[in-house]
Short mmCIF file of C-alpha atoms in Angstrom, two decimals:
data_model
loop_
_atom_site.label_atom_id
_atom_site.label_comp_id
_atom_site.label_asym_id
_atom_site.label_seq_id
_atom_site.Cartn_x
_atom_site.Cartn_y
_atom_site.Cartn_z
CA MET A 25 -0.66 -4.62 -0.66
CA VAL A 26 -3.81 -5.45 1.25
CA GLU A 27 -6.80 -3.14 0.98
CA PHE A 28 -10.27 -3.63 2.39
CA GLN A 29 -13.38 -1.51 2.59
CA GLY A 30 -11.65 0.89 0.21
CA LYS A 31 -8.72 1.62 2.53
CA MET A 32 -5.05 0.64 2.52
CA SER A 33 -3.81 -1.64 5.27
CA ILE A 34 -0.29 -2.24 6.59
CA VAL A 35 -0.98 -5.99 6.69
CA GLY A 36 1.91 -7.54 4.79
CA ALA A 37 3.90 -4.31 4.70
CA ARG A 38 7.49 -4.45 5.83
CA TYR A 39 9.37 -1.97 7.96
CA LEU A 40 12.44 -1.02 5.96
CA THR A 41 15.40 -0.27 8.18
CA MET A 42 16.97 2.88 6.82
CA PRO A 43 20.73 3.29 6.36
CA ARG A 44 22.43 6.15 8.19
CA PRO A 45 21.48 9.58 6.80
CA ILE A 46 24.12 11.34 4.72
CA ASP A 47 24.68 15.08 4.70
CA PRO A 48 23.97 16.14 1.08
CA GLN A 49 26.39 19.04 1.35
CA THR A 50 29.43 17.10 2.61
CA GLY A 51 28.92 13.48 1.58
CA GLU A 52 29.66 12.44 5.17
CA TYR A 53 27.31 10.67 7.54
CA SER A 54 25.06 13.15 9.32
CA THR A 55 26.39 14.24 12.70
CA ARG A 56 22.84 14.44 14.07
CA PHE A 57 23.00 10.75 15.07
CA SER A 58 25.85 8.47 15.98
CA LEU A 59 25.79 4.98 14.47
CA GLU A 60 24.56 3.46 17.73
CA GLU A 61 21.89 6.15 18.17
CA TRP A 62 20.62 5.53 14.63
CA LYS A 63 20.51 1.76 15.16
CA ALA A 64 18.58 2.24 18.42
CA LEU A 65 16.10 4.57 16.71
CA GLN A 66 15.52 2.10 13.88
CA THR A 67 15.05 -0.76 16.36
CA LYS A 68 12.49 1.25 18.35
CA ARG A 69 10.54 2.22 15.21
CA LYS A 70 10.57 -1.38 13.95
CA GLU A 71 9.13 -2.61 17.26
CA GLU A 72 6.40 0.06 17.12
CA PHE A 73 5.61 -0.89 13.51
CA GLU A 74 5.31 -4.57 14.42
CA THR A 75 2.76 -3.66 17.09
CA TYR A 76 0.73 -1.60 14.61
CA GLN A 77 0.92 -4.43 12.08
CA ALA A 78 -0.24 -7.05 14.57
CA ASN A 79 -3.24 -4.86 15.34
CA ALA A 80 -3.92 -4.43 11.62
CA GLU A 81 -3.81 -8.19 11.06
CA GLY A 82 -6.30 -8.65 13.89
CA GLN A 83 -8.58 -6.03 12.35
CA LEU A 84 -8.44 -7.72 8.94
CA ASN A 85 -9.18 -11.17 10.36
CA GLY A 86 -12.02 -9.74 12.44
CA TRP A 87 -13.44 -7.98 9.39
CA LEU A 88 -13.24 -11.18 7.32
CA ASP A 89 -15.05 -13.05 10.11
CA ASP A 90 -17.74 -10.39 10.47
CA ASN A 91 -18.43 -10.27 6.73
CA SER A 92 -18.00 -13.96 5.93
CA GLU A 93 -21.61 -14.35 4.76
CA ALA A 94 -21.58 -11.34 2.42
CA GLN A 95 -22.55 -12.37 -1.11
CA VAL A 96 -19.79 -11.80 -3.67
CA THR A 97 -20.77 -10.05 -6.89
CA ARG A 98 -17.34 -9.53 -8.49
CA ALA A 99 -14.16 -11.59 -8.24
CA TYR A 100 -10.95 -10.22 -9.76
CA TYR A 101 -8.13 -12.43 -11.05
CA LEU A 102 -4.72 -11.11 -12.10
CA ASP A 103 -2.77 -13.56 -14.24
CA ASP A 104 -5.36 -16.17 -13.17
CA GLN A 105 -4.70 -15.61 -9.45
CA LEU A 106 -7.51 -14.30 -7.24
CA VAL A 107 -6.58 -10.82 -6.05
CA ALA A 108 -9.85 -9.17 -4.93
CA VAL A 109 -13.54 -9.69 -4.29
CA PHE A 110 -16.37 -7.19 -4.10
CA GLY A 111 -19.82 -7.98 -2.78
CA GLU A 112 -23.09 -6.86 -1.26
CA ASP A 113 -23.23 -4.38 1.62
CA ASN A 114 -20.21 -2.63 0.12
CA VAL A 115 -17.86 -5.46 1.10
CA ASN A 116 -14.55 -5.35 -0.76
CA VAL A 117 -11.06 -6.68 -0.09
CA SER A 118 -7.90 -7.28 -2.10
CA ASN A 119 -4.58 -9.02 -1.71
CA GLY A 120 -2.15 -7.96 -4.40
CA MET A 121 -4.29 -5.46 -6.31
CA ASN A 122 -4.34 -1.75 -5.49
CA TYR A 123 -7.65 0.03 -5.74
CA ALA A 124 -7.99 2.21 -2.62
CA ILE A 125 -6.95 5.50 -4.26
CA GLU A 126 -9.45 5.14 -7.11
CA TYR A 127 -12.07 3.94 -4.64
CA SER A 128 -11.67 7.06 -2.53
CA LYS A 129 -11.82 9.36 -5.54
CA ALA A 130 -14.89 7.58 -6.94
CA GLN A 131 -16.61 7.69 -3.56
CA SER A 132 -16.11 11.44 -3.36
CA ASP A 133 -17.18 12.02 -6.97
CA GLY A 134 -20.27 9.85 -6.53
CA GLU A 135 -21.35 11.71 -3.42
CA ASN A 136 -20.86 15.02 -5.22
CA LEU A 137 -23.16 13.68 -7.96
CA GLY A 138 -25.81 12.98 -5.34
CA TYR A 139 -25.51 9.19 -5.28
CA SER A 140 -26.07 7.21 -2.07
CA GLY A 141 -26.70 3.65 -0.89
CA ASP A 142 -26.62 0.92 -3.53
CA GLN A 143 -26.42 3.47 -6.33
CA LEU A 144 -23.22 4.94 -4.87
CA THR A 145 -21.78 1.46 -4.30
CA ARG A 146 -22.38 0.44 -7.92
CA TYR A 147 -20.93 3.73 -9.18
CA VAL A 148 -17.77 3.25 -7.12
CA GLU A 149 -17.37 -0.40 -8.13
CA ASN A 150 -17.76 0.44 -11.81
CA ARG A 151 -15.21 3.24 -11.55
CA VAL A 152 -12.78 0.93 -9.79
CA GLU A 153 -13.21 -1.76 -12.44
CA VAL A 154 -12.62 0.69 -15.29
CA ALA A 155 -9.42 1.90 -13.59
CA LEU A 156 -8.20 -1.65 -12.97
CA ARG A 157 -8.88 -2.75 -16.54
CA SER A 158 -6.99 0.31 -17.75
CA GLU A 159 -4.02 -0.50 -15.51
CA TYR A 160 -3.80 -4.27 -15.97
CA GLY A 161 -5.31 -4.79 -19.44
CA ASN A 162 -5.71 -8.41 -20.52
CA ARG A 163 -3.95 -9.65 -17.38
CA LEU A 164 -7.17 -8.94 -15.48
CA THR A 165 -10.17 -11.27 -15.51
CA VAL A 166 -13.42 -10.41 -13.74
CA LYS A 167 -16.17 -12.84 -12.77
CA GLU A 168 -19.41 -10.99 -12.18
CA GLY A 169 -22.86 -12.07 -11.10
CA THR A 170 -25.83 -11.12 -8.99
CA ALA A 171 -25.81 -11.78 -5.25
CA GLY A 172 -26.23 -15.50 -4.59
CA THR A 173 -24.56 -16.68 -7.79
CA LEU A 174 -20.84 -16.41 -6.92
CA GLY A 175 -20.79 -17.55 -3.31
CA THR A 176 -19.85 -15.70 -0.14
CA LEU A 177 -16.71 -13.97 1.07
CA ALA A 178 -15.99 -17.04 3.19
CA ASP A 179 -15.84 -19.14 0.00
CA TYR A 180 -12.95 -17.00 -1.30
CA ARG A 181 -11.05 -16.44 1.94
CA GLU A 182 -8.69 -19.40 1.70
CA GLU A 183 -7.81 -18.72 -1.93
CA LEU A 184 -7.25 -15.04 -1.19
CA PHE A 185 -5.39 -15.25 2.13
CA GLY A 186 -4.66 -18.91 2.90
CA GLY A 187 -1.22 -20.46 3.34
CA ASP A 188 1.55 -18.58 1.58
CA ARG A 189 -1.01 -16.09 0.24
CA TRP A 190 -1.11 -14.51 3.71
CA PRO A 191 1.03 -11.39 3.36
CA SER A 192 3.77 -11.68 5.96
CA GLU A 193 7.54 -11.30 6.16
CA GLU A 194 7.89 -15.09 6.11
CA ASN A 195 6.23 -15.18 2.69
CA MET A 196 8.28 -12.32 1.21
CA PRO A 197 11.83 -12.20 -0.16
CA PRO A 198 14.36 -11.16 2.51
CA PRO A 199 15.17 -7.43 2.60
CA ARG A 200 18.52 -6.07 1.50
CA GLU A 201 21.01 -6.15 4.37
CA ILE A 202 22.58 -2.86 5.41
CA ASP A 203 26.36 -2.68 5.77
CA TRP A 204 26.59 -0.55 8.90
CA ASN A 205 30.36 -0.35 8.55
CA ALA A 206 30.33 0.95 4.98
CA PRO A 207 32.31 4.16 4.50
CA SER A 208 30.47 7.39 3.75
CA PRO A 209 30.37 8.49 0.09
CA ALA A 210 33.02 11.09 0.87
CA GLN A 211 35.26 8.46 2.48
CA ALA A 212 34.63 5.99 -0.32
CA GLY A 213 35.41 8.57 -2.99
CA THR A 214 31.99 8.22 -4.64
CA TRP A 215 30.58 11.57 -3.54
CA GLN A 216 29.65 13.81 -6.47
CA GLY A 217 29.68 17.11 -4.60
CA PRO A 218 27.04 19.19 -2.82
CA LEU A 219 23.44 18.61 -3.81
CA ARG A 220 22.33 21.46 -6.07
CA ILE A 221 18.72 22.58 -5.92
CA ASP A 222 17.42 24.14 -9.11
CA THR A 223 15.05 26.70 -7.64
CA ASP A 224 13.37 27.57 -10.93
CA THR A 225 12.65 23.92 -11.72
CA PHE A 226 11.36 23.32 -8.18
CA LEU A 227 9.03 26.32 -8.35
CA GLY A 228 7.85 25.26 -11.81
CA ILE A 229 6.94 21.79 -10.54
CA ARG A 230 5.21 23.33 -7.53
CA ARG A 231 3.13 25.60 -9.77
CA LEU A 232 2.24 22.64 -11.97
CA VAL A 233 1.04 20.61 -8.98
CA PHE A 234 -0.53 23.32 -6.84
CA GLY A 235 -1.46 25.95 -9.41
CA ASN A 236 -0.65 29.53 -8.54
CA GLN A 237 -0.83 29.04 -4.80
#
């Protein structure tokens, strides 16, 4: 996962071709799409995704260029591999470490507390670091220093995104192949019967998540 400026990016993500949908009540393939229609739909969506991803890669490279001189103040290593850097002017980027959700929550909480500017940035960074240390434990190592002591974003770019560190399909394990000619669960004799929905359990989970709405 690539995240920069506190937001998730689809750089390095992979479009997963979905197998044909199965009717949960019959165990047969859904009659909404024929096999050829489903293949065509998946091909179209994959092409659209590749366009979005190419744009996202261009945005990331442009952002790295524009912020190359930003002074790094924190460098994060997971199992001794560089996975993220944070720096002045609220510059932050990661390759292989997820922090965007906590970043967004901390940003909102900090603003509600009345923080702004550098004070808000430090609050968010500290919250993110606490969350990451809690998640990764001793696997995480953090180098920290004042601006001008750890180098610039450009100094870390190659280690973070160079060569096979660049998140792309070529640098990922191949996806599982779909057997388009596989029989439906009903045909294969593996279907367990209609999907049963436990209404009480569903409503209980909904109340737990959304309160009494």
